Short mmCIF file of C-alpha atoms and ligand atoms in Angstrom, two decimals:
data_model
loop_
_atom_site.label_atom_id
_atom_site.label_comp_id
_atom_site.label_asym_id
_atom_site.label_seq_id
_atom_site.Cartn_x
_atom_site.Cartn_y
_atom_site.Cartn_z
CA MET A 1 32.51 11.20 -0.43
CA THR A 2 35.57 9.26 0.75
CA PRO A 3 35.23 5.86 2.21
CA ASP A 4 35.72 7.45 5.51
CA ASP A 5 32.76 9.66 5.47
CA PHE A 6 30.71 6.98 4.06
CA ALA A 7 31.61 4.84 7.11
CA LEU A 8 30.88 7.72 9.39
CA LEU A 9 27.57 8.46 8.02
CA ALA A 10 26.58 4.53 7.63
CA GLY A 11 27.57 4.10 11.31
CA ILE A 12 25.09 7.05 12.35
CA LEU A 13 22.42 5.68 10.40
CA LYS A 14 22.72 2.12 11.62
CA GLU A 15 22.78 3.63 15.26
CA ARG A 16 19.94 5.87 14.95
CA SER A 17 17.20 3.94 12.60
CA GLY A 18 18.73 0.62 12.21
CA LEU A 19 19.33 1.14 8.49
CA SER A 20 22.26 -1.14 7.21
CA ILE A 21 23.84 0.14 4.09
CA GLY A 22 27.09 -0.94 2.25
CA PRO A 23 29.46 1.15 0.21
CA GLU A 24 27.55 0.22 -2.98
CA LYS A 25 24.99 2.69 -1.77
CA THR A 26 27.37 5.71 -1.69
CA TYR A 27 25.55 7.14 -4.69
CA LEU A 28 22.27 6.91 -2.88
CA LEU A 29 23.61 8.58 0.14
CA GLU A 30 24.95 11.36 -1.56
CA SER A 31 21.93 12.07 -3.71
CA ARG A 32 19.57 12.08 -0.64
CA LEU A 33 21.91 14.13 1.35
CA ASN A 34 22.24 17.03 -1.11
CA PRO A 35 18.85 18.30 -0.18
CA VAL A 36 19.61 18.02 3.47
CA ALA A 37 22.64 20.14 3.05
CA LYS A 38 20.70 22.68 1.29
CA LYS A 39 17.92 22.85 3.77
CA ASN A 40 20.34 23.39 6.51
CA ASN A 41 22.27 26.00 4.69
CA ILE A 42 25.37 23.81 3.99
CA ALA A 43 27.40 24.44 0.91
CA ASN A 44 28.19 21.12 -0.08
CA LEU A 45 28.45 17.30 1.07
CA ASP A 46 32.19 17.80 2.30
CA GLU A 47 31.08 20.54 4.52
CA LEU A 48 28.00 18.42 5.83
CA VAL A 49 30.26 15.76 6.67
CA ALA A 50 32.75 17.95 8.27
CA GLN A 51 29.85 19.46 10.45
CA VAL A 52 28.81 15.88 11.33
CA ARG A 53 32.18 15.21 12.37
CA LEU A 54 32.53 18.38 14.37
CA LYS A 55 29.54 18.64 16.44
CA ARG A 56 27.02 15.99 15.55
CA SER A 57 24.10 18.51 16.02
CA GLU A 58 20.80 16.54 16.61
CA PRO A 59 18.56 18.45 14.11
CA LEU A 60 21.13 17.56 11.36
CA LEU A 61 21.45 13.89 12.27
CA HIS A 62 17.66 13.75 12.44
CA ASP A 63 17.47 15.15 8.75
CA ILE A 64 20.11 12.81 7.59
CA THR A 65 18.30 9.85 9.16
CA GLU A 66 15.00 10.86 7.77
CA ALA A 67 16.31 11.53 4.28
CA MET A 68 17.51 7.98 4.19
CA THR A 69 14.26 6.27 4.92
CA THR A 70 12.25 4.68 2.02
CA ASN A 71 8.78 5.54 2.48
CA GLU A 72 7.12 3.76 -0.47
CA SER A 73 3.73 2.40 0.53
CA PHE A 74 0.40 1.36 -1.17
CA PHE A 75 -3.11 0.73 -0.04
CA PHE A 76 -3.68 -2.86 0.30
CA ARG A 77 -0.21 -3.52 -0.50
CA ASP A 78 0.16 -7.19 -2.02
CA ALA A 79 -3.54 -7.57 -1.18
CA LYS A 80 -3.10 -11.16 0.05
CA PRO A 81 -2.03 -10.23 3.66
CA PHE A 82 -5.15 -8.03 3.83
CA GLU A 83 -7.42 -11.01 2.83
CA THR A 84 -5.72 -13.19 5.35
CA PHE A 85 -6.32 -10.57 8.05
CA GLU A 86 -9.78 -10.14 7.31
CA ASN A 87 -10.75 -13.78 6.60
CA ALA A 88 -8.32 -15.92 8.54
CA ILE A 89 -6.95 -13.95 11.48
CA LEU A 90 -9.61 -11.68 12.37
CA PRO A 91 -12.50 -14.06 12.72
CA ASN A 92 -10.45 -16.00 15.29
CA LEU A 93 -9.17 -13.17 17.23
CA LEU A 94 -12.79 -11.59 17.51
CA ALA A 95 -14.26 -14.94 18.78
CA ASP A 96 -11.26 -15.03 21.42
CA ARG A 97 -11.96 -11.55 22.43
CA ALA A 98 -15.66 -11.72 22.53
CA ALA A 99 -15.73 -11.06 26.34
CA LYS A 100 -13.36 -8.31 26.38
CA LYS A 101 -14.51 -6.68 23.10
CA SER A 102 -11.24 -4.90 22.32
CA LEU A 103 -8.60 -5.11 19.92
CA ARG A 104 -5.32 -3.46 19.36
CA ILE A 105 -3.62 -3.38 16.03
CA TRP A 106 -0.16 -1.78 15.18
CA SER A 107 1.20 -0.65 11.97
CA ALA A 108 4.87 -0.58 12.95
CA ALA A 109 6.33 1.44 10.17
CA CYS A 110 3.38 2.93 8.71
CA SER A 111 4.93 5.64 6.61
CA THR A 112 2.32 7.73 4.77
CA GLY A 113 -0.54 5.72 6.37
CA GLN A 114 -1.92 3.41 3.68
CA GLU A 115 -1.33 0.19 5.62
CA ALA A 116 -3.22 1.70 8.63
CA TYR A 117 -5.99 3.08 6.56
CA SER A 118 -6.30 -0.13 4.69
CA LEU A 119 -6.86 -2.07 7.94
CA ALA A 120 -9.32 0.65 9.12
CA MET A 121 -11.39 0.44 5.88
CA ILE A 122 -11.48 -3.42 6.44
CA LEU A 123 -12.83 -3.00 9.96
CA ARG A 124 -15.26 -0.06 8.81
CA GLU A 125 -16.83 -2.50 6.35
CA MET A 126 -17.46 -4.83 9.35
CA ALA A 127 -18.87 -2.05 11.58
CA PRO A 128 -22.13 -3.99 12.31
CA LYS A 129 -20.36 -6.94 13.62
CA LEU A 130 -17.98 -4.80 15.65
CA ALA A 131 -20.63 -2.67 17.40
CA GLY A 132 -19.56 -2.27 21.08
CA TRP A 133 -16.01 -3.19 20.48
CA ARG A 134 -12.98 -0.82 21.21
CA ILE A 135 -10.55 -1.17 18.34
CA GLU A 136 -7.39 0.76 18.36
CA ILE A 137 -5.08 1.31 15.26
CA VAL A 138 -1.76 2.58 16.03
CA GLY A 139 0.57 3.86 13.16
CA THR A 140 4.05 4.56 14.07
CA ASP A 141 7.20 5.52 12.02
CA ILE A 142 10.45 7.23 12.64
CA SER A 143 9.91 9.96 10.09
CA GLN A 144 7.87 13.00 11.26
CA GLU A 145 7.45 14.02 7.71
CA VAL A 146 5.59 10.89 6.57
CA LEU A 147 3.38 10.95 9.83
CA GLU A 148 2.20 14.37 8.79
CA LYS A 149 0.96 13.24 5.64
CA ALA A 150 -0.54 10.16 7.19
CA LYS A 151 -2.63 12.50 9.51
CA VAL A 152 -3.88 14.77 6.91
CA GLY A 153 -4.74 11.63 4.61
CA ILE A 154 -4.35 13.35 1.39
CA TYR A 155 -3.15 11.07 -1.45
CA SER A 156 -2.44 11.77 -5.13
CA GLN A 157 -4.35 10.25 -8.08
CA PHE A 158 -1.38 7.82 -8.54
CA GLU A 159 -1.42 6.81 -4.82
CA VAL A 160 -5.21 6.08 -4.85
CA GLN A 161 -4.94 3.77 -7.88
CA ARG A 162 -2.48 1.36 -6.72
CA GLY A 163 -4.08 -1.20 -4.71
CA LEU A 164 -7.22 0.77 -3.62
CA PRO A 165 -10.57 -0.65 -4.94
CA VAL A 166 -12.51 2.01 -6.58
CA LYS A 167 -15.48 1.02 -4.34
CA TYR A 168 -13.35 2.36 -1.30
CA LEU A 169 -12.35 5.28 -3.28
CA MET A 170 -15.95 6.28 -3.63
CA LYS A 171 -17.19 5.19 -0.18
CA TYR A 172 -14.28 6.69 1.96
CA PHE A 173 -12.47 9.47 -0.07
CA THR A 174 -13.38 13.07 -0.82
CA GLN A 175 -11.80 14.77 -3.78
CA VAL A 176 -9.77 17.96 -3.09
CA ASN A 177 -8.82 19.42 -6.39
CA GLU A 178 -6.45 16.67 -7.95
CA LEU A 179 -6.19 15.01 -4.79
CA TRP A 180 -7.96 12.68 -2.67
CA GLN A 181 -8.50 12.74 1.17
CA ILE A 182 -9.59 9.87 3.40
CA ASP A 183 -12.64 10.64 5.26
CA SER A 184 -12.31 11.88 8.88
CA ALA A 185 -14.30 8.88 10.10
CA ILE A 186 -11.43 6.62 8.90
CA ARG A 187 -8.70 9.17 9.97
CA ALA A 188 -10.19 9.04 13.37
CA MET A 189 -9.71 5.38 13.70
CA VAL A 190 -6.20 5.49 13.48
CA SER A 191 -3.83 7.31 15.91
CA TYR A 192 -0.27 8.34 14.64
CA LYS A 193 2.80 8.50 16.50
CA GLU A 194 6.58 9.22 15.83
CA PHE A 195 8.48 6.09 17.22
CA ASN A 196 11.61 4.37 16.66
CA LEU A 197 11.49 0.43 16.44
CA LEU A 198 15.07 0.34 17.99
CA LYS A 199 13.48 1.85 21.24
CA ASP A 200 11.94 0.23 23.99
CA LEU A 201 8.77 -0.96 22.52
CA LYS A 202 6.96 -1.50 25.99
CA SER A 203 5.68 2.02 26.08
CA LEU A 204 3.23 1.26 23.18
CA GLY A 205 1.43 -1.29 25.29
CA THR A 206 0.30 -4.91 24.05
CA PHE A 207 -1.13 -5.52 20.68
CA ASP A 208 -3.25 -8.33 19.23
CA ILE A 209 -2.01 -7.87 15.57
CA ILE A 210 1.35 -6.25 14.38
CA PHE A 211 2.00 -5.24 10.88
CA CYS A 212 5.59 -4.87 10.53
CA ARG A 213 5.98 -4.76 6.75
CA ASN A 214 8.90 -3.70 4.47
CA VAL A 215 11.11 -2.00 7.24
CA LEU A 216 13.05 -4.84 8.56
CA ILE A 217 14.46 -5.50 5.09
CA TYR A 218 16.56 -2.57 5.56
CA PHE A 219 18.22 -3.79 8.78
CA ASP A 220 21.07 -6.03 9.37
CA GLN A 221 20.38 -9.62 11.07
CA PRO A 222 21.21 -8.85 14.42
CA THR A 223 19.06 -5.83 14.38
CA LYS A 224 16.23 -7.77 12.72
CA ALA A 225 16.58 -10.18 15.49
CA GLN A 226 16.53 -7.52 18.10
CA VAL A 227 13.38 -5.94 16.92
CA LEU A 228 11.56 -9.16 16.38
CA ALA A 229 12.44 -10.17 19.95
CA ALA A 230 10.99 -6.96 21.32
CA MET A 231 8.06 -7.41 19.31
CA SER A 232 7.38 -10.86 20.76
CA GLY A 233 7.28 -9.10 24.00
CA ILE A 234 4.43 -6.83 23.15
CA LEU A 235 2.33 -9.23 21.06
CA ALA A 236 -0.67 -11.06 22.67
CA LYS A 237 0.17 -14.79 23.01
CA ASP A 238 -2.30 -15.67 20.32
CA GLY A 239 -1.61 -12.46 18.34
CA CYS A 240 -0.08 -12.51 14.81
CA LEU A 241 2.70 -10.71 13.12
CA PHE A 242 2.49 -9.74 9.56
CA MET A 243 5.70 -9.22 7.55
CA GLY A 244 6.40 -7.93 3.95
CA ALA A 245 6.34 -10.13 0.75
CA ALA A 246 10.35 -10.08 0.83
CA GLU A 247 10.63 -10.68 4.56
CA THR A 248 10.71 -13.58 6.88
CA VAL A 249 11.64 -14.51 10.43
CA LEU A 250 13.17 -17.87 9.26
CA GLY A 251 16.71 -18.11 9.99
CA ILE A 252 16.65 -14.89 11.86
CA SER A 253 14.70 -15.49 15.01
CA ASP A 254 12.73 -18.39 16.58
CA VAL A 255 10.49 -16.40 18.85
CA PHE A 256 8.01 -16.49 16.00
CA GLN A 257 6.95 -19.30 13.94
CA PRO A 258 5.06 -19.15 10.49
CA VAL A 259 1.31 -19.77 10.42
CA PRO A 260 0.98 -22.75 8.09
CA GLY A 261 -0.72 -22.02 4.81
CA GLN A 262 -0.45 -18.24 5.52
CA ARG A 263 2.57 -16.68 3.75
CA GLY A 264 4.18 -13.81 5.68
CA VAL A 265 1.95 -14.17 8.96
CA TYR A 266 3.85 -15.53 12.12
CA GLY A 267 2.64 -16.39 15.65
CA MET A 268 4.51 -16.75 18.66
CA ALA A 269 6.51 -19.81 18.92
CA THR A 270 5.69 -20.35 22.41
CA ALA A 271 1.96 -20.04 22.01
CA ALA A 272 -0.08 -23.02 22.81
CA PRO A 273 -3.37 -21.13 21.99
CA ALA A 274 -2.15 -20.36 18.44
CA THR A 275 -1.84 -24.13 17.50
CA PRO A 276 -5.61 -25.04 17.69
CA LYS A 277 -6.39 -22.27 15.27
CA LEU A 278 -3.96 -23.58 12.83
CA ASN A 279 -6.50 -26.10 11.64
CA SER A 280 -8.99 -23.57 10.83
CA LEU A 281 -6.53 -21.29 9.18
CA GLN A 282 -5.48 -24.17 6.96
CA SER A 283 -9.05 -24.88 5.99
CA VAL A 284 -9.39 -21.29 4.96
CA ALA A 285 -6.23 -21.46 2.93
CA GLY A 286 -7.11 -24.90 1.55
CA MET B 1 -5.37 -16.79 -22.52
CA LYS B 2 -7.92 -14.09 -21.84
CA SER B 3 -9.15 -11.63 -24.34
CA CYS B 4 -9.35 -7.82 -23.69
CA LEU B 5 -10.73 -5.33 -26.15
CA VAL B 6 -9.19 -1.87 -25.87
CA VAL B 7 -11.41 0.86 -26.73
CA ASP B 8 -9.92 4.28 -27.19
CA ASP B 9 -10.07 6.94 -29.99
CA SER B 10 -6.21 7.53 -29.67
CA LYS B 11 -4.14 5.20 -31.52
CA VAL B 12 -1.29 5.83 -29.32
CA ILE B 13 -3.18 5.02 -26.24
CA ARG B 14 -4.36 1.64 -27.75
CA MET B 15 -0.82 0.74 -28.60
CA VAL B 16 0.56 1.46 -25.24
CA ALA B 17 -2.47 -0.38 -23.63
CA ARG B 18 -1.97 -3.29 -25.91
CA ARG B 19 1.66 -3.57 -25.00
CA ILE B 20 1.12 -3.52 -21.39
CA LEU B 21 -1.79 -5.87 -21.50
CA GLU B 22 0.21 -8.28 -23.87
CA THR B 23 2.85 -8.44 -21.21
CA LEU B 24 0.11 -9.61 -18.75
CA ASP B 25 -0.81 -12.27 -21.12
CA PHE B 26 -3.88 -11.16 -22.84
CA GLU B 27 -4.92 -11.37 -26.37
CA ILE B 28 -5.74 -7.93 -27.57
CA SER B 29 -8.58 -6.69 -29.96
CA GLU B 30 -9.00 -2.83 -30.47
CA ALA B 31 -11.97 -0.60 -31.25
CA LYS B 32 -11.64 3.30 -31.79
CA ASP B 33 -15.14 3.97 -30.51
CA GLY B 34 -18.12 2.65 -28.74
CA GLN B 35 -20.07 1.60 -31.78
CA GLU B 36 -17.22 -0.38 -33.28
CA ALA B 37 -16.62 -1.95 -29.68
CA LEU B 38 -20.25 -2.88 -29.39
CA ASP B 39 -20.11 -4.29 -32.97
CA ALA B 40 -17.00 -6.46 -31.73
CA CYS B 41 -18.70 -7.61 -28.46
CA LEU B 42 -21.91 -8.61 -30.37
CA SER B 43 -19.98 -10.93 -32.52
CA GLU B 44 -17.82 -12.18 -29.79
CA MET B 45 -17.85 -11.14 -26.01
CA PRO B 46 -14.18 -10.40 -24.45
CA ASP B 47 -13.27 -11.48 -21.17
CA ALA B 48 -12.32 -7.78 -20.40
CA ILE B 49 -12.73 -4.37 -21.83
CA LEU B 50 -10.46 -1.34 -21.13
CA LEU B 51 -12.73 1.36 -21.94
CA ASP B 52 -12.12 5.20 -22.66
CA TRP B 53 -14.87 7.66 -22.13
CA ASN B 54 -14.68 10.48 -24.65
CA MET B 55 -14.87 9.03 -28.05
CA PRO B 56 -16.71 10.05 -31.18
CA VAL B 57 -19.83 8.21 -32.66
CA MET B 58 -20.62 6.52 -29.42
CA ASP B 59 -18.85 7.33 -25.98
CA GLY B 60 -17.65 4.88 -23.35
CA ILE B 61 -20.52 5.28 -21.14
CA ASP B 62 -23.16 4.81 -23.69
CA PHE B 63 -21.29 1.82 -24.92
CA LEU B 64 -21.30 0.22 -21.46
CA ARG B 65 -25.10 0.80 -21.27
CA HIS B 66 -25.76 -0.93 -24.28
CA LEU B 67 -23.55 -3.52 -23.50
CA ARG B 68 -25.01 -4.34 -20.24
CA VAL B 69 -28.27 -5.03 -21.81
CA SER B 70 -27.12 -7.11 -24.68
CA LYS B 71 -27.23 -10.76 -24.66
CA GLY B 72 -24.16 -12.05 -22.77
CA GLY B 73 -23.14 -8.36 -22.00
CA ASP B 74 -23.03 -8.87 -18.26
CA ALA B 75 -20.03 -11.10 -18.89
CA PRO B 76 -16.97 -8.77 -19.62
CA VAL B 77 -15.30 -7.14 -16.96
CA VAL B 78 -15.19 -3.46 -17.78
CA VAL B 79 -12.38 -1.23 -16.55
CA PHE B 80 -12.92 2.30 -17.39
CA CYS B 81 -9.72 4.10 -18.44
CA THR B 82 -10.22 8.08 -18.78
CA THR B 83 -8.95 11.46 -18.07
CA GLU B 84 -12.42 12.13 -16.58
CA ASN B 85 -11.21 11.84 -13.07
CA ASP B 86 -13.75 13.40 -10.80
CA MET B 87 -16.08 11.53 -8.48
CA SER B 88 -19.33 12.20 -10.23
CA HIS B 89 -17.87 10.46 -13.50
CA ILE B 90 -16.53 7.63 -11.32
CA VAL B 91 -20.08 7.01 -9.73
CA GLU B 92 -21.75 7.34 -12.86
CA ALA B 93 -19.53 4.77 -14.58
CA MET B 94 -20.02 2.15 -11.73
CA LYS B 95 -23.74 2.79 -11.64
CA ALA B 96 -23.85 1.90 -15.48
CA GLY B 97 -22.07 -1.31 -14.61
CA ALA B 98 -18.33 -0.82 -14.76
CA ASN B 99 -16.35 -2.96 -12.61
CA GLU B 100 -13.25 -0.89 -11.94
CA TYR B 101 -12.07 2.82 -12.79
CA ILE B 102 -8.60 3.89 -13.94
CA MET B 103 -7.90 7.58 -14.10
CA LYS B 104 -5.36 8.64 -16.74
CA PRO B 105 -2.45 8.70 -17.04
CA PHE B 106 -1.86 5.17 -16.50
CA ASP B 107 1.08 2.86 -16.27
CA LYS B 108 1.71 -0.91 -16.07
CA GLU B 109 1.43 -1.00 -12.33
CA ILE B 110 -2.07 0.68 -12.35
CA ILE B 111 -3.41 -1.77 -14.87
CA GLU B 112 -1.91 -4.74 -13.17
CA ALA B 113 -3.33 -3.73 -9.84
CA LYS B 114 -6.83 -2.87 -11.14
CA PHE B 115 -6.98 -6.04 -13.15
CA THR B 116 -5.78 -8.06 -10.27
CA GLN B 117 -8.44 -6.45 -8.07
CA VAL B 118 -11.28 -7.51 -10.40
CA GLY B 119 -10.06 -11.13 -10.48
CA LEU B 120 -8.62 -10.81 -14.07
CA LEU B 121 -5.09 -11.76 -13.08
C1 SAM C 301 8.84 1.12 2.87
S1 SAM C 301 7.99 1.96 4.39
C2 SAM C 301 6.84 0.58 4.75
C3 SAM C 301 5.39 1.13 4.78
C4 SAM C 301 4.38 0.28 5.08
N1 SAM C 301 4.58 -0.65 6.22
C5 SAM C 301 4.29 -0.75 3.83
O1 SAM C 301 4.65 -2.03 3.96
O2 SAM C 301 3.88 -0.37 2.84
C6 SAM C 301 9.38 1.66 5.49
C7 SAM C 301 9.18 2.82 6.65
O3 SAM C 301 9.93 2.51 7.75
C8 SAM C 301 10.37 3.53 8.46
N2 SAM C 301 11.53 3.16 9.36
C9 SAM C 301 12.72 3.12 8.90
N3 SAM C 301 13.45 2.60 10.15
C10 SAM C 301 12.76 2.88 11.14
C11 SAM C 301 12.95 2.67 12.49
N4 SAM C 301 14.01 2.49 12.99
N5 SAM C 301 11.68 2.69 13.41
C12 SAM C 301 10.51 3.15 12.79
N6 SAM C 301 10.20 3.37 11.55
C13 SAM C 301 11.35 3.18 10.59
C14 SAM C 301 10.53 4.62 7.40
O4 SAM C 301 10.55 5.91 7.81
C15 SAM C 301 9.54 4.25 6.41
O5 SAM C 301 8.40 5.06 6.34
#
């Protein structure tokens, strides 16, 4: 692949999904695009690039974009954010929403569903406390393929062992030959939808909690800032944003500020209501 | 440094598990069947036990049942690590007092994740 070819494809990826890759990723690009060529009956990568140049057919560009996504995910990834969600963030939100009894949670790049289902299992465990509540978990991703898998909720033995406590495996999964399917009661708690984070987020409605983990890491600074700004527009004033272990808003966006004592959790910078809560958060952390 | 007893009739598996657990800062001892493991525990209880199921002399589940009724035998954190990968075995193991369950094949990531979940790391 020539530098020109690379630049063409990198430009398309950036525009379509926000993915930002430098020339050092040429090898990765090539290895991921070979299967795309095959699937579309294109002889080789040169031919594929030629076709992209010539006609920019939507299905082909879609396949290219999808092939370049990194979809790795685990149940209860990094453990800590899910404990924070359950023990520090949720109690306050539930208290605040006691009259409305409704809560909306967004897994913003949900991949194959582990993040959304981890949240669903936590909420399921608290079911008695949440009687009468309307709780919505929305999982979105740009890749149709991962969403299909998320909806079916079938995971390999390897996938159910990384992060998922065995007590949850026993309680919420059914064995299907060598695979494990999460029960329909948990599946029913999450609705999945194809959605590109670069698009207008408003159509999704407002959320009380956003999990946006391990996706902005693939974007360049301006794109990260753009997505964060858009998210602040659909997050409740006293809501929270959870980011990945290697991600931060610091130096990228000032619409969010870290919640003291809670790594990777951010509140709205302007939100007065979030501040009184910080004390109780700190006491949980301390 | 926490101690971990690795119980498996396969020398190769014991070695692989030892290597992984040593990088996680455990002091390792080994046993090749449930009886040997029980003897080791009765002389000194380890902090953790990584336990195979199918072994000669005394299998893993028998060992666990004996362990849990022994003096001080409720202390060690027991993580099964076996090719038995069906729900009925998992349920049986947890009922007998196991703390976690690993289905072989395993790797460092799985061991690390499971040991973290049960508070050993
Ligand atoms: C590494 S996964 C993260 C999964 C999960 N949030 C976690 O932390 O385990 C990243 C996901 O982001 C999705 N993604 C990448 N660009 C996106 C975009 N512009 N809009 C929506 N999703 C996107 C990918 O398809 C992929 O499934």
